[in-house]
mmCIF file of C-alpha atoms and ligand atoms in Angstrom:
data_model
loop_
_atom_site.group_PDB
_atom_site.id
_atom_site.type_symbol
_atom_site.label_atom_id
_atom_site.label_comp_id
_atom_site.label_asym_id
_atom_site.label_seq_id
_atom_site.Cartn_x
_atom_site.Cartn_y
_atom_site.Cartn_z
ATOM 1 C CA MET N 896 73.090 154.537 74.990
ATOM 2 C CA THR N 897 74.148 151.082 76.132
ATOM 3 C CA GLY N 898 77.745 149.911 75.884
ATOM 4 C CA THR N 899 79.180 147.125 73.720
ATOM 5 C CA LEU N 900 80.547 143.764 74.786
ATOM 6 C CA TYR N 901 83.743 142.932 72.878
ATOM 7 C CA VAL N 902 84.636 139.224 72.825
ATOM 8 C CA VAL N 903 88.382 139.348 72.341
ATOM 9 C CA ALA N 904 90.684 136.459 71.389
ATOM 10 C CA THR N 905 94.129 136.329 72.990
ATOM 11 C CA PRO N 906 97.171 134.173 72.057
ATOM 12 C CA ILE N 907 97.248 130.401 72.709
ATOM 13 C CA GLY N 908 100.947 130.445 73.484
ATOM 14 C CA ASN N 909 102.842 132.894 71.329
ATOM 15 C CA LEU N 910 102.407 136.483 72.523
ATOM 16 C CA GLU N 911 102.952 137.769 68.986
ATOM 17 C CA ASP N 912 99.588 136.293 68.005
ATOM 18 C CA MET N 913 97.740 139.255 69.522
ATOM 19 C CA THR N 914 96.005 141.381 66.877
ATOM 20 C CA TYR N 915 96.429 145.163 66.640
ATOM 21 C CA ARG N 916 92.693 145.506 67.079
ATOM 22 C CA ALA N 917 92.667 143.380 70.235
ATOM 23 C CA VAL N 918 95.345 145.607 71.780
ATOM 24 C CA ARG N 919 93.426 148.767 70.880
ATOM 25 C CA VAL N 920 90.044 147.495 72.099
ATOM 26 C CA LEU N 921 91.457 146.173 75.384
ATOM 27 C CA GLY N 922 93.098 149.546 75.952
ATOM 28 C CA GLU N 923 89.913 151.495 75.200
ATOM 29 C CA VAL N 924 87.202 149.604 77.131
ATOM 30 C CA ALA N 925 86.225 150.561 80.688
ATOM 31 C CA LEU N 926 86.615 147.046 82.050
ATOM 32 C CA ILE N 927 88.025 143.660 81.034
ATOM 33 C CA ALA N 928 86.352 140.485 82.311
ATOM 34 C CA ALA N 929 89.005 137.738 82.478
ATOM 35 C CA GLU N 930 89.078 134.106 83.622
ATOM 36 C CA ASP N 931 92.217 134.427 85.758
ATOM 37 C CA THR N 932 93.031 138.079 86.338
ATOM 38 C CA ARG N 933 96.630 137.411 87.462
ATOM 39 C CA HIS N 934 97.323 135.380 84.322
ATOM 40 C CA SER N 935 95.775 138.008 82.035
ATOM 41 C CA ARG N 936 97.526 140.899 83.804
ATOM 42 C CA LYS N 937 100.836 139.535 82.441
ATOM 43 C CA LEU N 938 99.516 139.696 78.873
ATOM 44 C CA LEU N 939 98.108 143.195 79.369
ATOM 45 C CA THR N 940 101.339 144.445 80.944
ATOM 46 C CA HIS N 941 103.272 143.072 77.968
ATOM 47 C CA TYR N 942 101.160 145.304 75.707
ATOM 48 C CA GLY N 943 101.131 148.310 78.064
ATOM 49 C CA ILE N 944 97.380 148.001 78.727
ATOM 50 C CA ALA N 945 96.296 149.371 82.111
ATOM 51 C CA THR N 946 92.521 148.706 81.891
ATOM 52 C CA ARG N 947 90.874 147.376 85.060
ATOM 53 C CA LEU N 948 90.369 143.605 85.227
ATOM 54 C CA ILE N 949 87.516 141.754 86.885
ATOM 55 C CA SER N 950 87.276 137.972 87.248
ATOM 56 C CA TYR N 951 84.775 136.041 85.163
ATOM 57 C CA HIS N 952 85.123 132.272 85.376
ATOM 58 C CA ASP N 953 83.146 129.028 85.509
ATOM 59 C CA HIS N 954 82.316 129.469 89.194
ATOM 60 C CA ASN N 955 80.989 133.046 89.147
ATOM 61 C CA GLU N 956 79.621 133.277 85.585
ATOM 62 C CA LYS N 957 75.967 133.850 86.467
ATOM 63 C CA GLU N 958 76.506 136.434 89.180
ATOM 64 C CA ARG N 959 79.230 138.267 87.256
ATOM 65 C CA ALA N 960 77.129 138.304 84.090
ATOM 66 C CA GLU N 961 74.499 140.345 85.995
ATOM 67 C CA GLN N 962 77.091 142.832 87.248
ATOM 68 C CA LEU N 963 78.678 143.221 83.818
ATOM 69 C CA LEU N 964 75.275 143.607 82.238
ATOM 70 C CA ALA N 965 74.524 146.505 84.592
ATOM 71 C CA ARG N 966 77.770 148.219 83.549
ATOM 72 C CA LEU N 967 76.925 147.687 79.868
ATOM 73 C CA GLN N 968 73.414 149.004 80.392
ATOM 74 C CA GLY N 969 74.983 152.034 82.058
ATOM 75 C CA GLY N 970 76.801 152.793 78.812
ATOM 76 C CA GLU N 971 80.260 151.350 79.515
ATOM 77 C CA ASN N 972 82.100 149.182 76.990
ATOM 78 C CA VAL N 973 83.355 145.869 78.370
ATOM 79 C CA ALA N 974 85.773 143.298 76.917
ATOM 80 C CA LEU N 975 85.642 139.575 77.632
ATOM 81 C CA ILE N 976 88.818 137.501 77.400
ATOM 82 C CA SER N 977 89.803 134.008 78.559
ATOM 83 C CA ASP N 978 93.148 132.590 79.670
ATOM 84 C CA ALA N 979 94.032 131.724 76.072
ATOM 85 C CA GLY N 980 92.390 131.715 72.670
ATOM 86 C CA THR N 981 88.802 132.655 71.974
ATOM 87 C CA PRO N 982 86.311 133.084 74.825
ATOM 88 C CA CYS N 983 83.271 130.762 74.693
ATOM 89 C CA ILE N 984 85.257 128.103 72.799
ATOM 90 C CA ALA N 985 85.602 125.491 75.580
ATOM 91 C CA ASP N 986 85.935 128.535 77.834
ATOM 92 C CA PRO N 987 83.578 130.740 79.893
ATOM 93 C CA GLY N 988 81.521 133.448 78.206
ATOM 94 C CA TYR N 989 78.292 131.848 77.052
ATOM 95 C CA GLU N 990 76.240 133.153 79.962
ATOM 96 C CA LEU N 991 77.274 136.766 79.438
ATOM 97 C CA VAL N 992 76.945 136.718 75.652
ATOM 98 C CA GLN N 993 73.516 135.131 75.864
ATOM 99 C CA ARG N 994 72.329 137.672 78.457
ATOM 100 C CA CYS N 995 73.576 140.531 76.259
ATOM 101 C CA HIS N 996 71.555 139.215 73.319
ATOM 102 C CA LEU N 997 68.453 138.961 75.478
ATOM 103 C CA GLU N 998 68.922 142.541 76.719
ATOM 104 C CA GLY N 999 69.628 143.986 73.278
ATOM 105 C CA ILE N 1000 73.255 144.833 74.032
ATOM 106 C CA ALA N 1001 75.641 144.723 71.059
ATOM 107 C CA VAL N 1002 78.180 141.876 71.092
ATOM 108 C CA VAL N 1003 81.190 142.337 68.826
ATOM 109 C CA ALA N 1004 83.831 139.708 67.998
ATOM 110 C CA VAL N 1005 87.498 140.646 67.966
ATOM 111 C CA PRO N 1006 88.786 137.396 66.445
ATOM 112 C CA GLY N 1007 92.214 135.844 66.708
ATOM 113 C CA SER N 1008 93.736 132.569 67.912
ATOM 114 C CA SER N 1009 91.810 129.436 68.693
ATOM 115 C CA ALA N 1010 93.463 126.039 69.090
ATOM 116 C CA VAL N 1011 90.694 124.226 67.189
ATOM 117 C CA ILE N 1012 91.177 126.347 64.066
ATOM 118 C CA ALA N 1013 94.978 126.462 64.348
ATOM 119 C CA GLY N 1014 95.077 122.671 64.672
ATOM 120 C CA LEU N 1015 92.740 122.047 61.755
ATOM 121 C CA SER N 1016 94.618 124.483 59.542
ATOM 122 C CA ILE N 1017 97.778 122.349 59.665
ATOM 123 C CA ALA N 1018 96.280 118.860 60.116
ATOM 124 C CA GLY N 1019 95.999 117.942 56.447
ATOM 125 C CA LEU N 1020 92.611 116.348 57.101
ATOM 126 C CA PRO N 1021 89.364 117.191 55.275
ATOM 127 C CA THR N 1022 88.004 120.508 56.541
ATOM 128 C CA GLU N 1023 85.014 121.169 54.272
ATOM 129 C CA GLY N 1024 83.086 120.279 57.382
ATOM 130 C CA PHE N 1025 84.250 119.523 60.907
ATOM 131 C CA ARG N 1026 82.673 118.815 64.249
ATOM 132 C CA PHE N 1027 84.153 120.299 67.412
ATOM 133 C CA LEU N 1028 83.557 118.095 70.447
ATOM 134 C CA GLY N 1029 85.319 120.276 73.021
ATOM 135 C CA PHE N 1030 86.804 118.193 75.835
ATOM 136 C CA LEU N 1031 85.749 114.541 75.768
ATOM 137 C CA PRO N 1032 84.234 113.246 79.024
ATOM 138 C CA ALA N 1033 86.882 112.043 81.511
ATOM 139 C CA LYS N 1034 84.997 108.825 82.326
ATOM 140 C CA ALA N 1035 85.856 105.964 79.945
ATOM 141 C CA GLN N 1036 82.309 104.822 79.209
ATOM 142 C CA ALA N 1037 81.005 108.333 78.508
ATOM 143 C CA ARG N 1038 84.034 109.069 76.300
ATOM 144 C CA ARG N 1039 83.486 105.923 74.287
ATOM 145 C CA THR N 1040 79.814 106.780 73.843
ATOM 146 C CA VAL N 1041 80.691 110.195 72.384
ATOM 147 C CA LEU N 1042 83.300 108.677 70.058
ATOM 148 C CA GLN N 1043 80.874 105.958 69.007
ATOM 149 C CA ARG N 1044 78.205 108.496 68.178
ATOM 150 C CA CYS N 1045 80.634 110.483 66.056
ATOM 151 C CA SER N 1046 82.603 107.696 64.410
ATOM 152 C CA ASP N 1047 80.570 107.497 61.216
ATOM 153 C CA GLU N 1048 80.388 111.271 60.730
ATOM 154 C CA THR N 1049 81.214 112.610 57.315
ATOM 155 C CA ALA N 1050 83.155 115.452 58.893
ATOM 156 C CA THR N 1051 86.504 115.578 60.683
ATOM 157 C CA GLN N 1052 86.095 115.350 64.462
ATOM 158 C CA VAL N 1053 88.129 117.761 66.571
ATOM 159 C CA MET N 1054 88.601 117.507 70.317
ATOM 160 C CA TYR N 1055 90.634 119.030 73.101
ATOM 161 C CA GLU N 1056 92.358 116.478 75.299
ATOM 162 C CA ALA N 1057 94.432 116.558 78.468
ATOM 163 C CA PRO N 1058 97.904 114.993 78.031
ATOM 164 C CA HIS N 1059 97.383 112.374 80.762
ATOM 165 C CA ARG N 1060 94.279 111.098 78.938
ATOM 166 C CA LEU N 1061 95.712 111.008 75.411
ATOM 167 C CA LEU N 1062 96.672 107.314 75.386
ATOM 168 C CA ALA N 1063 93.283 106.199 76.689
ATOM 169 C CA THR N 1064 91.519 108.351 74.095
ATOM 170 C CA LEU N 1065 93.722 107.093 71.261
ATOM 171 C CA SER N 1066 93.094 103.533 72.351
ATOM 172 C CA ASP N 1067 89.333 104.198 72.203
ATOM 173 C CA ILE N 1068 89.723 105.781 68.755
ATOM 174 C CA VAL N 1069 91.559 102.649 67.530
ATOM 175 C CA ASP N 1070 88.771 100.432 68.899
ATOM 176 C CA ILE N 1071 85.862 102.519 67.651
ATOM 177 C CA CYS N 1072 87.085 104.158 64.438
ATOM 178 C CA GLY N 1073 89.556 101.442 63.425
ATOM 179 C CA SER N 1074 93.352 101.220 63.629
ATOM 180 C CA ASP N 1075 93.739 102.604 60.081
ATOM 181 C CA CYS N 1076 91.640 105.700 60.588
ATOM 182 C CA ARG N 1077 93.630 108.861 59.971
ATOM 183 C CA VAL N 1078 94.342 111.175 62.868
ATOM 184 C CA ALA N 1079 96.331 114.330 63.487
ATOM 185 C CA ILE N 1080 97.490 115.528 66.891
ATOM 186 C CA ALA N 1081 98.613 119.125 67.287
ATOM 187 C CA ARG N 1082 100.680 119.680 70.424
ATOM 188 C CA GLU N 1083 101.833 122.973 71.918
ATOM 189 C CA LEU N 1084 100.662 125.035 68.950
ATOM 190 C CA THR N 1085 102.521 128.328 68.456
ATOM 191 C CA LYS N 1086 104.952 127.455 71.278
ATOM 192 C CA ARG N 1087 108.618 126.422 71.248
ATOM 193 C CA HIS N 1088 107.893 122.679 71.247
ATOM 194 C CA GLU N 1089 105.090 122.795 68.690
ATOM 195 C CA GLU N 1090 104.526 119.429 67.008
ATOM 196 C CA LEU N 1091 102.103 117.915 64.558
ATOM 197 C CA PHE N 1092 101.687 114.148 64.499
ATOM 198 C CA SER N 1093 99.941 112.802 61.440
ATOM 199 C CA GLY N 1094 99.237 109.144 60.708
ATOM 200 C CA THR N 1095 96.861 106.327 61.529
ATOM 201 C CA ALA N 1096 95.234 105.974 64.941
ATOM 202 C CA GLN N 1097 97.382 102.893 65.648
ATOM 203 C CA GLU N 1098 100.576 104.716 64.654
ATOM 204 C CA ALA N 1099 99.643 107.571 66.960
ATOM 205 C CA LEU N 1100 98.948 105.207 69.842
ATOM 206 C CA THR N 1101 102.272 103.419 69.322
ATOM 207 C CA SER N 1102 104.246 106.630 68.935
ATOM 208 C CA PHE N 1103 102.805 108.401 71.995
ATOM 209 C CA SER N 1104 103.015 105.198 74.102
ATOM 210 C CA GLU N 1105 106.753 105.085 73.476
ATOM 211 C CA ARG N 1106 107.264 108.495 75.064
ATOM 212 C CA GLU N 1107 108.249 108.806 78.685
ATOM 213 C CA ALA N 1108 105.292 111.140 79.232
ATOM 214 C CA VAL N 1109 102.906 113.103 77.047
ATOM 215 C CA LYS N 1110 103.165 116.767 77.913
ATOM 216 C CA GLY N 1111 101.628 120.039 76.800
ATOM 217 C CA GLU N 1112 98.344 121.133 75.298
ATOM 218 C CA LEU N 1113 96.711 118.996 72.644
ATOM 219 C CA VAL N 1114 94.184 119.104 69.843
ATOM 220 C CA VAL N 1115 93.174 115.651 68.574
ATOM 221 C CA MET N 1116 91.625 115.391 65.121
ATOM 222 C CA VAL N 1117 90.052 112.304 63.531
ATOM 223 C CA ALA N 1118 89.293 112.051 59.823
ATOM 224 C CA PRO N 1119 85.850 110.830 58.776
ATOM 225 C CA ALA N 1120 85.585 107.137 58.014
ATOM 226 C CA PRO N 1121 85.988 106.537 54.255
ATOM 227 C CA ARG N 1122 82.540 106.016 52.758
ATOM 228 C CA GLN N 1123 83.678 104.629 49.397
ATOM 229 C CA ALA N 1124 84.662 100.999 49.004
ATOM 230 C CA PRO N 1125 88.206 100.912 50.388
ATOM 231 C CA GLU N 1126 89.572 98.954 47.427
ATOM 232 C CA MET N 1127 89.204 102.028 45.179
ATOM 233 C CA THR N 1128 92.306 104.196 45.010
ATOM 234 C CA ILE N 1129 92.043 107.977 44.790
ATOM 235 C CA THR N 1130 92.728 107.902 41.043
ATOM 236 C CA GLU N 1131 90.218 105.123 40.461
ATOM 237 C CA GLN N 1132 87.533 106.963 42.362
ATOM 238 C CA LEU N 1133 88.286 110.211 40.508
ATOM 239 C CA LEU N 1134 87.838 108.436 37.187
ATOM 240 C CA HIS N 1135 84.798 106.546 38.408
ATOM 241 C CA LEU N 1136 83.007 109.736 39.465
ATOM 242 C CA ARG N 1137 84.027 111.553 36.272
ATOM 243 C CA GLN N 1138 82.587 108.757 34.126
ATOM 244 C CA THR N 1139 79.444 108.048 36.091
ATOM 245 C CA THR N 1140 78.296 111.488 37.320
ATOM 246 C CA ASP N 1141 77.762 115.037 36.037
ATOM 247 C CA LEU N 1142 79.905 116.517 38.805
ATOM 248 C CA ASN N 1143 82.580 119.039 37.820
ATOM 249 C CA TRP N 1144 86.225 118.468 38.835
ATOM 250 C CA LYS N 1145 85.979 120.748 41.857
ATOM 251 C CA ASP N 1146 83.073 118.784 43.321
ATOM 252 C CA ILE N 1147 84.651 115.467 42.404
ATOM 253 C CA VAL N 1148 87.841 116.409 44.253
ATOM 254 C CA LYS N 1149 85.784 117.466 47.282
ATOM 255 C CA GLN N 1150 83.853 114.216 47.347
ATOM 256 C CA VAL N 1151 86.911 111.986 46.889
ATOM 257 C CA ALA N 1152 88.749 113.858 49.676
ATOM 258 C CA ARG N 1153 85.754 113.338 51.935
ATOM 259 C CA ASP N 1154 85.328 109.663 51.047
ATOM 260 C CA GLN N 1155 88.997 108.763 51.268
ATOM 261 C CA GLY N 1156 89.617 110.858 54.378
ATOM 262 C CA VAL N 1157 92.516 112.761 52.814
ATOM 263 C CA ALA N 1158 93.279 116.447 52.221
ATOM 264 C CA GLY N 1159 91.639 118.120 49.209
ATOM 265 C CA SER N 1160 95.058 119.342 48.045
ATOM 266 C CA GLU N 1161 96.293 115.741 47.754
ATOM 267 C CA VAL N 1162 93.304 114.694 45.638
ATOM 268 C CA TYR N 1163 93.599 117.860 43.545
ATOM 269 C CA ARG N 1164 97.232 116.950 42.717
ATOM 270 C CA GLU N 1165 96.227 113.416 41.697
ATOM 271 C CA SER N 1166 93.416 114.772 39.544
ATOM 272 C CA LEU N 1167 95.668 117.011 37.429
ATOM 273 C CA PRO N 1168 96.981 114.343 34.975
ATOM 274 C CA LEU N 1169 93.440 112.954 34.577
ATOM 275 C CA ARG N 1170 92.021 116.372 33.656
ATOM 276 C CA LYS N 1171 94.410 116.603 30.694
ATOM 277 C CA GLY N 1172 93.190 113.235 29.437
HETATM 278 N N1 SAM O 1288 89.418 129.018 74.217
HETATM 279 C C1 SAM O 1288 90.552 128.227 73.812
HETATM 280 C C2 SAM O 1288 90.612 128.226 72.283
HETATM 281 O O1 SAM O 1288 89.998 129.086 71.648
HETATM 282 O O2 SAM O 1288 91.307 127.369 71.726
HETATM 283 C C3 SAM O 1288 90.500 126.825 74.387
HETATM 284 C C4 SAM O 1288 90.522 126.807 75.869
HETATM 285 S S1 SAM O 1288 90.442 125.200 76.559
HETATM 286 C C5 SAM O 1288 90.158 125.562 78.248
HETATM 287 C C6 SAM O 1288 92.137 124.721 76.599
HETATM 288 C C7 SAM O 1288 92.427 123.549 75.670
HETATM 289 O O3 SAM O 1288 92.604 124.022 74.347
HETATM 290 C C8 SAM O 1288 93.730 122.826 76.002
HETATM 291 O O4 SAM O 1288 93.558 121.847 77.006
HETATM 292 C C9 SAM O 1288 94.078 122.196 74.676
HETATM 293 O O5 SAM O 1288 93.333 121.042 74.446
HETATM 294 C C10 SAM O 1288 93.631 123.313 73.704
HETATM 295 N N2 SAM O 1288 94.752 124.234 73.484
HETATM 296 C C11 SAM O 1288 94.899 125.485 73.963
HETATM 297 N N3 SAM O 1288 96.068 126.011 73.560
HETATM 298 C C12 SAM O 1288 96.695 125.064 72.825
HETATM 299 C C13 SAM O 1288 97.931 124.999 72.137
HETATM 300 N N4 SAM O 1288 98.784 126.006 72.167
HETATM 301 N N5 SAM O 1288 98.235 123.871 71.466
HETATM 302 C C14 SAM O 1288 97.370 122.833 71.437
HETATM 303 N N6 SAM O 1288 96.188 122.829 72.079
HETATM 304 C C15 SAM O 1288 95.847 123.929 72.755
#
């Protein structure tokens, strides 16, 4: 019998965001592979978990994956965690998970926090589809190329960004996606100074430029460019689609939200009086 690899999410700031199942699994496995063992020991101590920790990070992924694989093949259960959030999401883990699949070892998710999902859930931007870009390249030209490639997407773009690069990235977003494009910036999610900025790209650039310094962890989200002629209001487009297509109200609301780059709930509210008519 081979063991199981549990991929366990941990909090992104607030220790209360640990699930009951994560605590149980981390207490039951033979070994926990963690990015920074000293950092993770604090979390484990908080929950009274005494399981042995072994380092697994960007610089020893390949070699450690082999060692962990041997333990799994020997029948031991192993958990994989990262410093915060969900492993493999802009964090180490891919190598080990992929090797487990190749060797026929079961990989089980123990889901929980992830900044990308937490950010999107409060952004008020269309989420029927979204594209996660991870961290944008640090070099200006490469960053602009990625933004350029994604600017006409029909889905909301989500990226992780370092605070000292936020202004440069926002300035690129203004240039490439337009000053009126809608953005949301989630800062320090689940922590004491949690903040959500919502507005146009230009408003975001102005607002964050006025601060002494941008601090904390950030998720930057950019709404898709409106595809419908901009002169049509939400109500006009709702009526237009109702009169010229066979779509039902649910699909109409979805399409208008996508085209106008606004939340589905906002379009739904505007559609209510029209439905009565
Ligand atoms: N695996 C993590 C996850 O599932 O979200 C992401 C790890 S990645 C190395 C760290 C980046 O995630 C940060 O630089 C920031 O962009 C984002 N992030 C992590 N925690 C955050 C938080 N509390 N608020 C906002 N962004 C956060």
